CSV table of C-alpha atoms in Angstrom, one decimal:
chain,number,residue,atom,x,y,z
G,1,UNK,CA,0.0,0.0,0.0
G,2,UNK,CA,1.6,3.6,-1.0
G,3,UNK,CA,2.4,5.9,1.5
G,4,UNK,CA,-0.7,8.0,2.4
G,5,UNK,CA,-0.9,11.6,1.2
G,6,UNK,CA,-1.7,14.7,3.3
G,7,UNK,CA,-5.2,16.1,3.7
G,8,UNK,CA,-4.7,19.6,3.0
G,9,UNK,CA,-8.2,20.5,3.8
G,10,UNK,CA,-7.9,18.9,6.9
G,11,UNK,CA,-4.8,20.3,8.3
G,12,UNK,CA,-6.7,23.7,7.1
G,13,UNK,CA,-9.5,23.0,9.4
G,14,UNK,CA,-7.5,21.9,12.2
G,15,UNK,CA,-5.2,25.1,11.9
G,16,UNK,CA,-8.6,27.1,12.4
G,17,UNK,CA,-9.9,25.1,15.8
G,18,UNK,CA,-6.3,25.5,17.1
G,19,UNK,CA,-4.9,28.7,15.9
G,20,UNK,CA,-5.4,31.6,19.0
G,21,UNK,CA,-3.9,35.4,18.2
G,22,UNK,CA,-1.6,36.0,21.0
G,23,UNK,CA,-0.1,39.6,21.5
G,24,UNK,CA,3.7,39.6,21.8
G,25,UNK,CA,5.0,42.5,23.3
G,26,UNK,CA,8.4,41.4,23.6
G,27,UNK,CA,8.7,40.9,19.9
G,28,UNK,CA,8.8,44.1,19.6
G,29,UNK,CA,12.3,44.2,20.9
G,30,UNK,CA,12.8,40.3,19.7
G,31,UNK,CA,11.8,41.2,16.2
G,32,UNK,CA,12.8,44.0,15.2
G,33,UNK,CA,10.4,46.4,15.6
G,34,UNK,CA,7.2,44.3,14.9
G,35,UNK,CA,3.8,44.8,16.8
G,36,UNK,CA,0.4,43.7,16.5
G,37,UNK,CA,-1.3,40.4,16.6
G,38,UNK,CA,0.9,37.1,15.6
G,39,UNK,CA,-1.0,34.1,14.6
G,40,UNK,CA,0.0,31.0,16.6
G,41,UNK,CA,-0.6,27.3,17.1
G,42,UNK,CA,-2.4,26.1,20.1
G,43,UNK,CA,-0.2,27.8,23.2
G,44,UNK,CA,2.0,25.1,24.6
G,45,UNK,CA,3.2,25.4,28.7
G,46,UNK,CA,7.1,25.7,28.1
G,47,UNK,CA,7.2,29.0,25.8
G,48,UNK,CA,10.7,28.4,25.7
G,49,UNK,CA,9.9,25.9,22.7
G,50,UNK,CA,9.2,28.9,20.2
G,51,UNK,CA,11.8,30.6,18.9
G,52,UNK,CA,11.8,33.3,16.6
G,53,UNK,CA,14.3,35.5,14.5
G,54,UNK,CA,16.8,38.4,16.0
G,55,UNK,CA,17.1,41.8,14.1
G,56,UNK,CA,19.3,40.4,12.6
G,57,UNK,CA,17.8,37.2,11.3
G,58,UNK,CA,19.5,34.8,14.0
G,59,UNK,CA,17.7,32.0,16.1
G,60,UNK,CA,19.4,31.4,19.9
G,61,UNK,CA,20.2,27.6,19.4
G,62,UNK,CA,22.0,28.1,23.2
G,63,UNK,CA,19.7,25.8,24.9
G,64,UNK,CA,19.2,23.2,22.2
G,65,UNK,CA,18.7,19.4,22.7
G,66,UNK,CA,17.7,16.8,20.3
G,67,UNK,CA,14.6,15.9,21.9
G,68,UNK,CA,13.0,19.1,22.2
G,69,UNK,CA,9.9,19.8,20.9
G,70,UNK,CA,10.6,23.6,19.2
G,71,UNK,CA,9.1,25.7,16.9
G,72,UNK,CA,9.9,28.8,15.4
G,73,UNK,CA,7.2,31.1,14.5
G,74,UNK,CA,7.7,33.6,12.1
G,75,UNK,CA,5.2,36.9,11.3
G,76,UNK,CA,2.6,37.3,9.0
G,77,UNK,CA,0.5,40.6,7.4
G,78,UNK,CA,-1.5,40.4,10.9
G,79,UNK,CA,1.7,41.3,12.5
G,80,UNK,CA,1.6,44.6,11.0
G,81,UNK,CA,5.4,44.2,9.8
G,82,UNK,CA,6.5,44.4,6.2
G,83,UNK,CA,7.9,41.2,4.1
G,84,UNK,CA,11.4,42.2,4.2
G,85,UNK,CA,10.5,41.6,8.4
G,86,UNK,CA,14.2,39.6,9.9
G,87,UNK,CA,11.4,37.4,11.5
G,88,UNK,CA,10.5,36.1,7.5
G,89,UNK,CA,13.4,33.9,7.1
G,90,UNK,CA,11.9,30.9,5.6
G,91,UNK,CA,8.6,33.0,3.8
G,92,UNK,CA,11.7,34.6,1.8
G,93,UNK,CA,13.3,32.3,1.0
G,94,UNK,CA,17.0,32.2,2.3
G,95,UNK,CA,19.2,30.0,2.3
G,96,UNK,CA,22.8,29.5,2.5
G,97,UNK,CA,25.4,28.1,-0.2
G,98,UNK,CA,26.0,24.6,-0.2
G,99,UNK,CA,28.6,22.5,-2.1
G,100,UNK,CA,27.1,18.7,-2.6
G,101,UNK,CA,31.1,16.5,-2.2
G,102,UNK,CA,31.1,12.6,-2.0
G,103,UNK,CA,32.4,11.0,1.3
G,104,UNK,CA,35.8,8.9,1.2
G,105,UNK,CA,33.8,6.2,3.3
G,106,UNK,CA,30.5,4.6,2.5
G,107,UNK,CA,28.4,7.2,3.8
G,108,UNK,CA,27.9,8.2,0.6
G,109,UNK,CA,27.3,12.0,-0.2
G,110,UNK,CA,27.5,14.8,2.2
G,111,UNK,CA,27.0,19.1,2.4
G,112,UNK,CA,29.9,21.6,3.0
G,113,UNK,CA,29.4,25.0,3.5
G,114,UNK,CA,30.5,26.8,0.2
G,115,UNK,CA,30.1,30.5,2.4
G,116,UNK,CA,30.8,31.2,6.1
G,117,UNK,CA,27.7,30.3,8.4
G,118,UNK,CA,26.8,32.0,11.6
G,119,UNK,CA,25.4,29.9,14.6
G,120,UNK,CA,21.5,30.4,14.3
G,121,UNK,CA,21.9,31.4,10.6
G,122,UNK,CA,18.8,29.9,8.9
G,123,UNK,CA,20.5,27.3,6.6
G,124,UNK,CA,17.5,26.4,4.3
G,125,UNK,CA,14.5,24.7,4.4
G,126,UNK,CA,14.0,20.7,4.1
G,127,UNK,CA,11.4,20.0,1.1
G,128,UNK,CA,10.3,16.7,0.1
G,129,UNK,CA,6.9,15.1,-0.3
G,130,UNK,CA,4.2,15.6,2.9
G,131,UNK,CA,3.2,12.1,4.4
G,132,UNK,CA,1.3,10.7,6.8
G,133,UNK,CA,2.5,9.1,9.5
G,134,UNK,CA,1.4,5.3,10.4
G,135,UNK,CA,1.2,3.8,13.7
G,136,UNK,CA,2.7,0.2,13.4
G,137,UNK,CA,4.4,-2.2,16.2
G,138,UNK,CA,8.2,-1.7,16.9
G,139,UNK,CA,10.2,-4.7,17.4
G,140,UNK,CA,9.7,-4.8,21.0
G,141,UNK,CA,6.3,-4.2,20.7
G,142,UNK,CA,5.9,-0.5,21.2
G,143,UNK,CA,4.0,2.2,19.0
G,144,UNK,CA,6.2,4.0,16.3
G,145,UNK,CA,5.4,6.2,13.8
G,146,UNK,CA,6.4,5.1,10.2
G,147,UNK,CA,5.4,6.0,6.3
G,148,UNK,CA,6.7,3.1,4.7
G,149,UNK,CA,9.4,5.2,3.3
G,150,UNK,CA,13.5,5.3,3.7
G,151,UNK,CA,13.4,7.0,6.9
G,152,UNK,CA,17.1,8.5,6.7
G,153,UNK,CA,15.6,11.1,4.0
G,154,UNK,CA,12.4,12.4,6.5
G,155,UNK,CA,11.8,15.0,9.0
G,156,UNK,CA,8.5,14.6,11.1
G,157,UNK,CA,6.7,17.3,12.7
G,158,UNK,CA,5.8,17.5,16.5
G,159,UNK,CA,4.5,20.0,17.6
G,160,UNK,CA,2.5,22.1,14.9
G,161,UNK,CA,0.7,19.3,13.1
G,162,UNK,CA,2.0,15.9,14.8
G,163,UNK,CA,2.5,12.3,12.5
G,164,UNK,CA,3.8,14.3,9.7
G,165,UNK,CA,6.5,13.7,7.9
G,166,UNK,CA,8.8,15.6,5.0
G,167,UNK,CA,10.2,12.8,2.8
G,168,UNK,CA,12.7,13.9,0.2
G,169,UNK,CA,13.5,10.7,-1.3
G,170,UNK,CA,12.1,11.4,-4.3
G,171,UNK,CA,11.4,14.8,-4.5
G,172,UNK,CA,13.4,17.1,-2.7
G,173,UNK,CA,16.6,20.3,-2.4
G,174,UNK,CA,20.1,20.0,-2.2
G,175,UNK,CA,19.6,19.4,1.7
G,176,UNK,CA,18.3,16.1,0.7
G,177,UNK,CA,22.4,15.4,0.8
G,178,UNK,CA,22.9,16.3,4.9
G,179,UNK,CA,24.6,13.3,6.4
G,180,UNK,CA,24.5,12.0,9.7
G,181,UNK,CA,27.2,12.9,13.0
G,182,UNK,CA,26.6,12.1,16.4
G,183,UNK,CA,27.7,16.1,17.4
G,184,UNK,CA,25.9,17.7,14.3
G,185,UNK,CA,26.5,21.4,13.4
G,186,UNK,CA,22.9,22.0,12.3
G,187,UNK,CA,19.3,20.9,13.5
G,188,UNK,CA,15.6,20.4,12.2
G,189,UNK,CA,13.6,23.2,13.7
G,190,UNK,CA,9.8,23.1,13.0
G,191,UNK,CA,8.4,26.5,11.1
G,192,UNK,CA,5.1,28.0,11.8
G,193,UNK,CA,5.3,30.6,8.7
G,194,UNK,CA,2.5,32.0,6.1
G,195,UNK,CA,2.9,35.4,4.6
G,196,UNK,CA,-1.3,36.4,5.7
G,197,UNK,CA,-4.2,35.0,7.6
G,198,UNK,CA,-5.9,33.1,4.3
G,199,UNK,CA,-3.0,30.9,3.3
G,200,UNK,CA,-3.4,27.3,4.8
G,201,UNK,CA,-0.7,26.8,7.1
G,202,UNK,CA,1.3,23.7,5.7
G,203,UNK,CA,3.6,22.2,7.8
G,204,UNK,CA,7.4,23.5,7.5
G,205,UNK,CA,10.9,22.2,8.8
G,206,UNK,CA,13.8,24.2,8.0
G,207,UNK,CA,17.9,23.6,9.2
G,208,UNK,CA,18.9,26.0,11.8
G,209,UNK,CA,23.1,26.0,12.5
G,210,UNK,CA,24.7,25.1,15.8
G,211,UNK,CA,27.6,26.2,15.5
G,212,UNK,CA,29.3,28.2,13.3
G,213,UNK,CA,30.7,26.8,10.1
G,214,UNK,CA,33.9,27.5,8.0
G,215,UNK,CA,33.7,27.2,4.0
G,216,UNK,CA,34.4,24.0,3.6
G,217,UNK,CA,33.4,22.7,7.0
G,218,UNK,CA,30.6,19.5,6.9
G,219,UNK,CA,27.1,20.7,7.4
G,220,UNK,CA,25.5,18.0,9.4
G,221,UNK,CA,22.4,16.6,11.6
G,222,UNK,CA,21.6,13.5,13.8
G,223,UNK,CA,19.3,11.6,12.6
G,224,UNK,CA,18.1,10.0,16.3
G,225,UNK,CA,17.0,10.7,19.2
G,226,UNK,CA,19.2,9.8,22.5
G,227,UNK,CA,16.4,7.6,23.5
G,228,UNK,CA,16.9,5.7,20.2
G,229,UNK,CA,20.7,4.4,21.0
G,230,UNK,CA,19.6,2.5,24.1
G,231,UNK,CA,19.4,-0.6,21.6
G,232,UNK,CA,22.5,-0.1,19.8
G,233,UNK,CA,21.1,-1.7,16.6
G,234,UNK,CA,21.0,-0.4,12.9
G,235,UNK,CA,23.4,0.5,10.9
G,236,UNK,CA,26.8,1.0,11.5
G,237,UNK,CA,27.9,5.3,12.1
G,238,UNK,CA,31.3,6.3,10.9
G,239,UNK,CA,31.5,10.0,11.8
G,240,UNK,CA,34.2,11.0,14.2
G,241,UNK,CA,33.3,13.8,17.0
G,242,UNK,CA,31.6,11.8,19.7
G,243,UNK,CA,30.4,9.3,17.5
G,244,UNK,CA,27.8,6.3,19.3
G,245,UNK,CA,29.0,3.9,17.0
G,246,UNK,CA,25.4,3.0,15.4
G,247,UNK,CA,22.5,4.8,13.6
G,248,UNK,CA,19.2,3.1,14.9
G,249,UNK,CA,17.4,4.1,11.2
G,250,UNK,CA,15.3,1.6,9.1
G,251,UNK,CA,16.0,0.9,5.7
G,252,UNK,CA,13.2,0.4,3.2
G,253,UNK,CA,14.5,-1.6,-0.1
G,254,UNK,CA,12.3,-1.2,-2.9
């Protein structure tokens, strides 16, 4: 059975039940200068899970952890701003030069910065094809989430629009190519972003750096959770800096 496609009209619908206009006072200084009512998802206890763009276009990636559930919500029109707003990364666009190189070991192909990269810098955003998320039996009998696809090419959502994932196996950008390292120098950050109030809000991952990174330097991201290497199963990891030895990903063959 094919993986199952995204319900637009649903995710529309549930955006409307759960959106609330909050007013954020401190953007003002966050943002640069923005006021007014910002459109957000369903308010969620630890605030310190949305992030949003400095003046000058920047995310603090200071407290950052793996498993965090994080979001960055950018402005819209209701914010009152204009659309060359800092806090409009992704609805513009930006991205940063990559260089696609093949890997001397069997990892395959990797990303190197091909222009200096700032810690926070907005990197690019992940593309691929929207799919549902299936709940299916792990090998030790827990729930997981699966869509049937390679599951090194996907970033899922959690927090916006949960049991979604962004597969870029077949359709995808150059950060299609970001390999794997145990101590990444980038992240998947989840993006609440629409440029007005009558767009449907889709759900949006982009790659936010760690660390800052050199021209030439790899550009990098784990693909697990901490709570995933407690089995110590999958397939084997060959990056260096603090490297756990295994990547506990599923292969799909065709």
């Amino acid at each position: 059975m094919p993986p199952k496609k995204v319900n637009w009209k649903r995710i529309r619908a549930a955006n409307a039940r759960h959106a609330t206009q909050t007013r954020v006072e401190a953007h003002r200084k966050q943002g640069g200068g923005c006021s007014g009512m910002i459109r957000e998802i369903e308010p969620m206890p630890d605030q310190r899970k949305h992030r949003k763009f400095d003046r000058n276009g920047i995310i603090d990636m200071d407290d950052h952890s793996h498993s965090d559930e994080r979001i960055i919500v950018e402005c819209s029109d209701a914010c009152g701003c204009s659309r060359t707003c800092p806090n409009r990364q992704a609805q513009q666009g930006k991205s940063k030069n990559l260089t696609v190189v093949h890997l001397k070991d069997v990892r395959g192909c990797g990303l190197e910065a091909a222009e200096p990269i700032k810690k926070g810098d907005l990197i690019g955003e992940y593309v691929g094809e929207a799919l549902v998320m299936k709940e299916v039996a792990g090998d030790n009998g827990e729930i997981i989430y699966d869509t049937g696809k390679e599951t090194s090419y996907e970033a899922s959502t959690c927090v916006m629009q949960g049991k979604i994932a962004i597969n870029s196996l077949d359709i995808g950008n150059v950060l299609r190519f970001l390999s794997h390292a145990c101590e990444p120098s980038a992240a998947f950050v989840e993006c609440h972003s629409r440029k007005s109030e009558g767009e449907t809000l889709i759900p949006r991952i982009v790659v936010i750096a760690l660390q800052d990174i050199a021209v030439g330097e790899s550009v990098t991201i784990s693909y697990y959770d901490p709570e995933d290497m407690k089995n110590r199963r999958g397939i084997r990891c060959l990056c260096k800096p603090a490297c756990q030895n295994f990547l506990p990903c599923s292969y799909v063959d065709d």
